[in-house]
Amino acid sequence: MKMTKKTLFTETPVTIGPESGYDNYIMAIESSCDETACAIVKNGREVISNVVASQIKTHEKYGGVIPEIAAREHLESINVVIEEAFKQANIKPQDITAFAGTVGPGLVGCLLVGLNAAKTLALVYDKPFIGVNHLNAHLCGNYIDTDLKPPYIALLISGGHTQIIDVKSYSEQKIIGETIDDAVGEAYDKVARLIGLPYPGGPVLDKLAKEGNPHAFKLPEAKVDGYNFSFSGLKTAVLRLVKSFDGQELPVNDICASFQECVSSTLFKKVKKALEESGYKQVVIAGGVAANSEIRRKIFSLEEEGYRVNAPLMKYCTDNAAMVASCAYFNTNTFDDIDVEVFSRA
Ligand code: KG4
Ligand code: ZN
């Protein structure tokens, strides 16, 4: 089915998506958390430019993202990343097919900066505006540089979400399981803080885990029904383990490796079950935690069983705007209304 969107002033119909019959260049802006990002993507899969200004250095000293400071930094970076994206792509704003922006979930003050920039560009250049859900965008990172098509099972793991999704078609998705407490990324960041690692804990913990023994400590895997998850018990178990050392030097690498083993095998088992029950032959991982080396290794081991496995390149796993542009192109649950308001929770 062809997807038509209207421009904002002249209301000219513009067809967008795989069936439009011409090359689409979508510019997208992402500012839901601590990355200010802008990208231009051709036909949903080919990245023409991809610019990310990270605020990690700023938030490092606080051990987490401070929303008000993050919003101010987005304001400072937004024009620079937009200009840079146009420059890298060597394309004029008039030649952009549509402008897209992340609507939510995320930090409201941060989302407002990027979304308003996207809306403004659409108004000024009289192009369609497409609002995008950040979680759908993470899934679409898998379309970049691939020929992946639904149906498939997706494991979406980020700082705020842990979901198993049945992706039936580009626009039809069903969440079949999710966490009942902490998200995977949140568990990584909290455990990292417990053992004294710097923010953001996930990548550091992943690195140290490679140097440790994954079977040094037996940590509990939560027994949760169906495809749901729970990670708060695991976090408490690590806390207890840390306390048991009573101030002595912690075997940090072994704790990291044991924690990583527990998380990755829980995720693996549920993904495999979803594949078996759906009958699908394809699985993808998405979200910031999809950058994790052991989770990737386990999920990719499914290739040996005949499944097609896909994970975005690291730069398209963590927050970026290329995935947002791809999502706008494939019309995966997007918003057309220029008055759409930002939202904080899914
Ligand atoms: O998707 P994302 O960039 O932001 C959200 O939308 O949440 O994900 C950020 C999360 C953080 O919790 C970070 O610690 C985690 O992804 N993360 C990792 C790794 N790289 C990023 N967690 C574990 N291993 C990694 N290699
Ligand atoms: Zn994200």
Short mmCIF file of C-alpha atoms in Angstrom, two decimals, residues 8-342:
data_model
loop_
_atom_site.label_atom_id
_atom_site.label_comp_id
_atom_site.label_asym_id
_atom_site.label_seq_id
_atom_site.Cartn_x
_atom_site.Cartn_y
_atom_site.Cartn_z
CA LEU A 8 2.41 21.49 5.60
CA PHE A 9 1.74 24.75 3.74
CA THR A 10 0.67 23.83 0.24
CA GLU A 11 -0.65 20.42 1.35
CA THR A 12 0.89 18.75 -1.68
CA PRO A 13 0.63 14.97 -1.39
CA VAL A 14 4.02 13.26 -1.21
CA THR A 15 4.38 9.50 -1.42
CA ILE A 16 6.93 8.07 0.95
CA GLY A 17 8.22 4.55 1.47
CA PRO A 18 9.30 1.50 -0.49
CA GLU A 19 6.44 1.83 -2.96
CA SER A 20 6.87 5.52 -3.77
CA GLY A 21 8.73 4.76 -7.01
CA TYR A 22 11.49 7.34 -6.53
CA ASP A 23 14.44 7.93 -4.21
CA ASN A 24 13.42 9.21 -0.76
CA TYR A 25 15.88 11.28 1.28
CA ILE A 26 14.65 11.57 4.84
CA MET A 27 16.35 13.83 7.37
CA ALA A 28 15.74 12.84 10.98
CA ILE A 29 16.57 14.35 14.34
CA GLU A 30 16.96 12.42 17.60
CA SER A 31 17.30 14.08 21.02
CA SER A 32 15.42 11.83 23.45
CA CYS A 33 18.22 11.42 25.99
CA ASP A 34 21.88 12.45 25.95
CA GLU A 35 22.74 12.34 22.25
CA THR A 36 21.92 15.15 19.82
CA ALA A 37 21.78 13.45 16.44
CA CYS A 38 20.86 14.25 12.86
CA ALA A 39 21.03 11.96 9.82
CA ILE A 40 19.96 11.76 6.20
CA VAL A 41 18.99 8.31 4.94
CA LYS A 42 18.18 7.30 1.36
CA ASN A 43 15.30 4.84 0.92
CA GLY A 44 15.36 3.75 4.55
CA ARG A 45 18.53 1.74 4.27
CA GLU A 46 21.41 3.83 2.93
CA VAL A 47 22.96 6.33 5.33
CA ILE A 48 24.05 9.47 3.48
CA SER A 49 25.11 11.33 6.61
CA ASN A 50 25.01 10.52 10.31
CA VAL A 51 26.06 13.02 12.96
CA VAL A 52 25.95 12.40 16.72
CA ALA A 53 26.97 14.84 19.46
CA SER A 54 27.27 12.84 22.67
CA GLN A 55 26.90 14.39 26.11
CA ILE A 56 28.57 11.51 27.94
CA LYS A 57 31.44 13.75 29.10
CA THR A 58 29.01 16.19 30.71
CA HIS A 59 26.95 13.60 32.57
CA GLU A 60 29.91 11.47 33.63
CA LYS A 61 30.63 13.71 36.58
CA TYR A 62 27.08 13.28 37.93
CA GLY A 63 26.95 9.51 37.37
CA GLY A 64 23.79 9.82 35.26
CA VAL A 65 21.86 12.07 32.89
CA ILE A 66 20.60 15.31 34.45
CA PRO A 67 17.53 16.17 32.31
CA GLU A 68 17.75 19.96 32.58
CA ILE A 69 21.45 20.01 31.69
CA ALA A 70 20.83 17.55 28.85
CA ALA A 71 18.10 19.77 27.36
CA ARG A 72 20.39 22.81 27.44
CA GLU A 73 23.16 20.88 25.72
CA HIS A 74 20.75 19.75 23.00
CA LEU A 75 19.94 23.43 22.40
CA GLU A 76 23.61 24.22 22.00
CA SER A 77 24.31 21.33 19.62
CA ILE A 78 21.17 21.07 17.53
CA ASN A 79 22.00 23.62 14.81
CA VAL A 80 25.55 22.36 14.54
CA VAL A 81 24.52 18.72 13.97
CA ILE A 82 21.86 19.71 11.42
CA GLU A 83 24.33 21.82 9.45
CA GLU A 84 26.93 19.07 9.60
CA ALA A 85 24.42 16.47 8.36
CA PHE A 86 23.57 18.61 5.32
CA LYS A 87 27.26 19.26 4.69
CA GLN A 88 28.31 15.59 4.90
CA ALA A 89 25.47 14.55 2.60
CA ASN A 90 26.11 17.44 0.21
CA ILE A 91 22.39 17.86 -0.20
CA LYS A 92 20.15 20.94 -0.05
CA PRO A 93 17.19 21.12 2.34
CA GLN A 94 14.91 21.56 -0.71
CA ASP A 95 15.90 18.08 -1.89
CA ILE A 96 14.86 16.36 1.34
CA THR A 97 11.69 14.30 0.89
CA ALA A 98 10.46 14.63 4.49
CA PHE A 99 11.72 15.69 7.93
CA ALA A 100 11.36 13.33 10.87
CA GLY A 101 11.87 13.69 14.62
CA THR A 102 11.64 11.50 17.72
CA VAL A 103 8.42 12.16 19.63
CA GLY A 104 9.02 9.84 22.62
CA PRO A 105 9.59 8.02 24.88
CA GLY A 106 12.38 10.07 26.42
CA LEU A 107 13.15 13.13 28.49
CA VAL A 108 10.51 15.71 27.68
CA GLY A 109 12.76 18.79 27.72
CA CYS A 110 15.25 16.99 25.47
CA LEU A 111 12.67 15.67 23.02
CA LEU A 112 11.19 19.15 22.62
CA VAL A 113 14.46 20.52 21.24
CA GLY A 114 14.86 17.95 18.45
CA LEU A 115 11.19 17.61 17.63
CA ASN A 116 10.71 21.35 17.27
CA ALA A 117 13.75 21.54 15.02
CA ALA A 118 12.32 18.81 12.77
CA LYS A 119 8.89 20.47 12.69
CA THR A 120 10.46 23.84 11.87
CA LEU A 121 12.48 22.41 8.97
CA ALA A 122 9.33 20.75 7.60
CA LEU A 123 7.41 24.04 7.84
CA VAL A 124 10.14 26.21 6.35
CA TYR A 125 10.79 23.90 3.39
CA ASP A 126 7.13 22.86 3.03
CA LYS A 127 7.84 19.13 3.33
CA PRO A 128 5.95 16.43 5.21
CA PHE A 129 6.73 16.06 8.91
CA ILE A 130 6.94 12.53 10.35
CA GLY A 131 6.99 11.93 14.12
CA VAL A 132 8.72 8.73 15.21
CA ASN A 133 8.55 6.51 18.29
CA HIS A 134 12.06 6.01 19.67
CA LEU A 135 11.55 2.28 20.35
CA ASN A 136 10.32 1.58 16.83
CA ALA A 137 13.30 3.52 15.57
CA HIS A 138 15.68 1.25 17.48
CA LEU A 139 14.20 -1.76 15.67
CA CYS A 140 14.64 0.00 12.33
CA GLY A 141 18.38 0.29 12.93
CA ASN A 142 18.28 -3.25 11.57
CA TYR A 143 17.16 -2.08 8.12
CA ILE A 144 20.29 0.00 7.64
CA ASP A 145 22.65 -1.56 5.10
CA THR A 146 20.61 -4.78 4.95
CA ASP A 147 17.72 -6.25 2.98
CA LEU A 148 15.92 -7.43 6.13
CA LYS A 149 12.14 -7.64 5.84
CA PRO A 150 9.51 -8.69 8.40
CA PRO A 151 8.39 -11.06 9.83
CA TYR A 152 10.93 -11.54 12.59
CA ILE A 153 11.36 -11.67 16.36
CA ALA A 154 13.09 -8.62 17.87
CA LEU A 155 14.86 -8.32 21.19
CA LEU A 156 14.80 -4.65 22.14
CA ILE A 157 17.15 -3.89 25.00
CA SER A 158 17.97 -0.35 26.09
CA GLY A 159 18.44 1.80 29.17
CA GLY A 160 14.68 2.04 29.57
CA HIS A 161 13.23 -1.04 27.85
CA THR A 162 13.49 -4.79 27.59
CA GLN A 163 11.01 -6.26 25.16
CA ILE A 164 10.51 -9.22 22.89
CA ILE A 165 8.50 -8.09 19.88
CA ASP A 166 6.75 -10.07 17.20
CA VAL A 167 7.30 -7.90 14.10
CA LYS A 168 4.66 -9.18 11.68
CA SER A 169 5.06 -6.45 9.08
CA TYR A 170 6.69 -3.01 8.83
CA SER A 171 3.81 -1.41 10.67
CA GLU A 172 2.35 -4.28 12.67
CA GLN A 173 4.17 -5.23 15.84
CA LYS A 174 3.16 -6.97 19.02
CA ILE A 175 5.08 -6.83 22.29
CA ILE A 176 4.97 -10.42 23.53
CA GLY A 177 7.17 -9.97 26.57
CA GLU A 178 8.80 -7.26 28.66
CA THR A 179 10.49 -6.61 31.95
CA ILE A 180 8.33 -6.39 35.02
CA ASP A 181 10.89 -4.22 36.83
CA ASP A 182 14.34 -2.98 35.70
CA ALA A 183 15.35 -2.74 32.04
CA VAL A 184 18.52 -4.59 31.02
CA GLY A 185 20.51 -1.37 30.47
CA GLU A 186 19.30 -0.05 33.82
CA ALA A 187 20.45 -3.27 35.52
CA TYR A 188 23.85 -2.93 33.86
CA ASP A 189 24.19 0.69 34.92
CA LYS A 190 23.05 0.00 38.51
CA VAL A 191 25.34 -3.01 38.95
CA ALA A 192 28.21 -1.03 37.44
CA ARG A 193 27.65 1.71 40.01
CA LEU A 194 27.53 -0.88 42.84
CA ILE A 195 30.98 -2.10 41.95
CA GLY A 196 32.37 1.38 41.44
CA LEU A 197 32.54 1.62 37.65
CA PRO A 198 32.16 4.98 35.88
CA TYR A 199 29.02 6.09 33.99
CA PRO A 200 27.65 4.82 31.66
CA GLY A 201 28.27 1.47 33.27
CA GLY A 202 27.08 -0.90 30.55
CA PRO A 203 29.99 -0.64 28.09
CA VAL A 204 32.61 -0.65 30.89
CA LEU A 205 31.05 -3.68 32.56
CA ASP A 206 30.97 -5.47 29.21
CA LYS A 207 34.69 -4.81 28.70
CA LEU A 208 35.71 -6.03 32.17
CA ALA A 209 33.49 -9.11 31.86
CA LYS A 210 35.70 -10.32 29.02
CA GLU A 211 38.60 -10.56 31.49
CA GLY A 212 36.62 -12.48 34.12
CA ASN A 213 35.28 -15.97 34.76
CA PRO A 214 31.55 -16.15 33.89
CA HIS A 215 31.11 -19.10 36.25
CA ALA A 216 32.92 -17.59 39.24
CA PHE A 217 29.63 -16.77 40.99
CA LYS A 218 26.26 -18.40 40.55
CA LEU A 219 23.74 -15.58 40.28
CA PRO A 220 19.97 -16.24 40.24
CA GLU A 221 18.03 -16.24 36.98
CA ALA A 222 14.53 -14.93 37.69
CA LYS A 223 11.72 -17.33 36.91
CA VAL A 224 9.14 -15.21 35.15
CA ASP A 225 6.23 -16.51 33.07
CA GLY A 226 6.14 -16.46 29.30
CA TYR A 227 8.41 -13.97 27.62
CA ASN A 228 8.57 -11.53 30.52
CA PHE A 229 11.73 -10.66 32.42
CA SER A 230 12.78 -9.47 35.86
CA PHE A 231 16.21 -8.11 36.71
CA SER A 232 15.76 -6.47 40.11
CA GLY A 233 16.44 -9.72 42.01
CA LEU A 234 19.68 -10.15 40.14
CA LYS A 235 20.74 -6.62 41.04
CA THR A 236 20.01 -7.38 44.73
CA ALA A 237 22.01 -10.61 44.48
CA VAL A 238 25.01 -8.65 43.18
CA LEU A 239 24.60 -6.18 46.04
CA ARG A 240 24.64 -9.07 48.53
CA LEU A 241 27.70 -10.53 46.82
CA VAL A 242 29.52 -7.19 47.00
CA LYS A 243 28.66 -6.83 50.71
CA SER A 244 29.96 -10.36 51.42
CA PHE A 245 33.46 -9.12 50.58
CA ASP A 246 33.15 -6.78 53.54
CA GLY A 247 35.48 -4.08 52.25
CA GLN A 248 38.09 -6.49 50.86
CA GLU A 249 39.15 -5.98 47.27
CA LEU A 250 36.36 -7.04 44.92
CA PRO A 251 37.01 -9.56 42.14
CA VAL A 252 35.48 -7.00 39.76
CA ASN A 253 36.11 -8.86 36.51
CA ASP A 254 34.58 -12.09 37.82
CA ILE A 255 31.52 -10.27 39.15
CA CYS A 256 31.08 -8.53 35.76
CA ALA A 257 31.48 -11.82 33.88
CA SER A 258 29.06 -13.70 36.14
CA PHE A 259 26.46 -10.94 35.91
CA GLN A 260 26.84 -10.75 32.13
CA GLU A 261 26.50 -14.53 31.86
CA CYS A 262 23.28 -14.52 33.86
CA VAL A 263 21.69 -11.66 31.87
CA SER A 264 22.72 -12.94 28.46
CA SER A 265 21.57 -16.50 29.04
CA THR A 266 18.17 -15.32 30.33
CA LEU A 267 17.69 -13.19 27.21
CA PHE A 268 18.90 -15.97 24.94
CA LYS A 269 16.50 -18.59 26.33
CA LYS A 270 13.43 -16.39 25.91
CA VAL A 271 14.39 -15.29 22.40
CA LYS A 272 14.87 -18.89 21.37
CA LYS A 273 11.50 -19.84 22.80
CA ALA A 274 9.85 -16.97 20.88
CA LEU A 275 11.48 -18.15 17.65
CA GLU A 276 10.37 -21.72 18.18
CA GLU A 277 6.81 -20.74 18.99
CA SER A 278 6.42 -18.18 16.19
CA GLY A 279 8.02 -20.38 13.56
CA TYR A 280 9.94 -17.35 12.24
CA LYS A 281 13.39 -17.87 10.83
CA GLN A 282 14.73 -14.36 11.55
CA VAL A 283 15.72 -12.57 14.73
CA VAL A 284 17.15 -9.10 15.35
CA ILE A 285 18.53 -7.29 18.36
CA ALA A 286 18.17 -3.56 18.89
CA GLY A 287 18.69 -0.79 21.45
CA GLY A 288 21.77 0.47 23.25
CA VAL A 289 22.43 -2.84 25.03
CA ALA A 290 22.50 -4.64 21.66
CA ALA A 291 26.07 -3.31 21.59
CA ASN A 292 26.88 -5.85 24.32
CA SER A 293 29.46 -8.37 23.15
CA GLU A 294 28.18 -11.43 25.02
CA ILE A 295 24.50 -10.86 24.23
CA ARG A 296 25.47 -10.47 20.56
CA ARG A 297 27.59 -13.63 20.68
CA LYS A 298 24.80 -15.72 22.17
CA ILE A 299 22.08 -14.43 19.85
CA PHE A 300 24.36 -14.82 16.80
CA SER A 301 25.00 -18.44 17.79
CA LEU A 302 21.44 -19.05 16.54
CA GLU A 303 22.88 -18.79 13.02
CA GLU A 304 24.32 -22.25 13.57
CA GLU A 305 20.75 -23.46 13.98
CA GLY A 306 19.70 -21.99 10.64
CA TYR A 307 18.23 -18.67 11.81
CA ARG A 308 19.05 -15.39 10.12
CA VAL A 309 20.36 -13.08 12.85
CA ASN A 310 20.81 -9.34 12.47
CA ALA A 311 22.14 -6.63 14.75
CA PRO A 312 22.85 -3.06 13.72
CA LEU A 313 26.44 -1.82 13.64
CA MET A 314 27.40 -0.49 17.07
CA LYS A 315 26.88 3.13 15.93
CA TYR A 316 23.29 2.32 14.97
CA CYS A 317 22.62 0.43 18.25
CA THR A 318 23.10 3.36 20.60
CA ASP A 319 20.96 6.46 20.08
CA ASN A 320 21.32 7.90 16.57
CA ALA A 321 19.11 9.61 14.00
CA ALA A 322 19.69 7.22 11.06
CA MET A 323 17.39 4.68 12.70
CA VAL A 324 14.75 7.43 13.10
CA ALA A 325 14.93 8.28 9.38
CA SER A 326 14.62 4.61 8.48
CA CYS A 327 11.57 4.28 10.72
CA ALA A 328 9.94 7.30 9.06
CA TYR A 329 10.52 5.75 5.63
CA PHE A 330 9.09 2.34 6.52
CA ASN A 331 6.14 3.96 8.30
CA THR A 332 6.47 1.87 11.40
CA ASN A 333 3.79 3.46 13.61
CA THR A 334 4.56 7.09 12.81
CA PHE A 335 2.73 10.34 13.59
CA ASP A 336 1.83 12.82 10.82
CA ASP A 337 0.26 15.59 12.84
CA ILE A 338 2.53 18.62 13.22
CA ASP A 339 0.82 19.25 16.58
CA VAL A 340 1.92 15.88 17.98
CA GLU A 341 3.28 16.40 21.48
CA VAL A 342 6.35 14.79 23.03
#
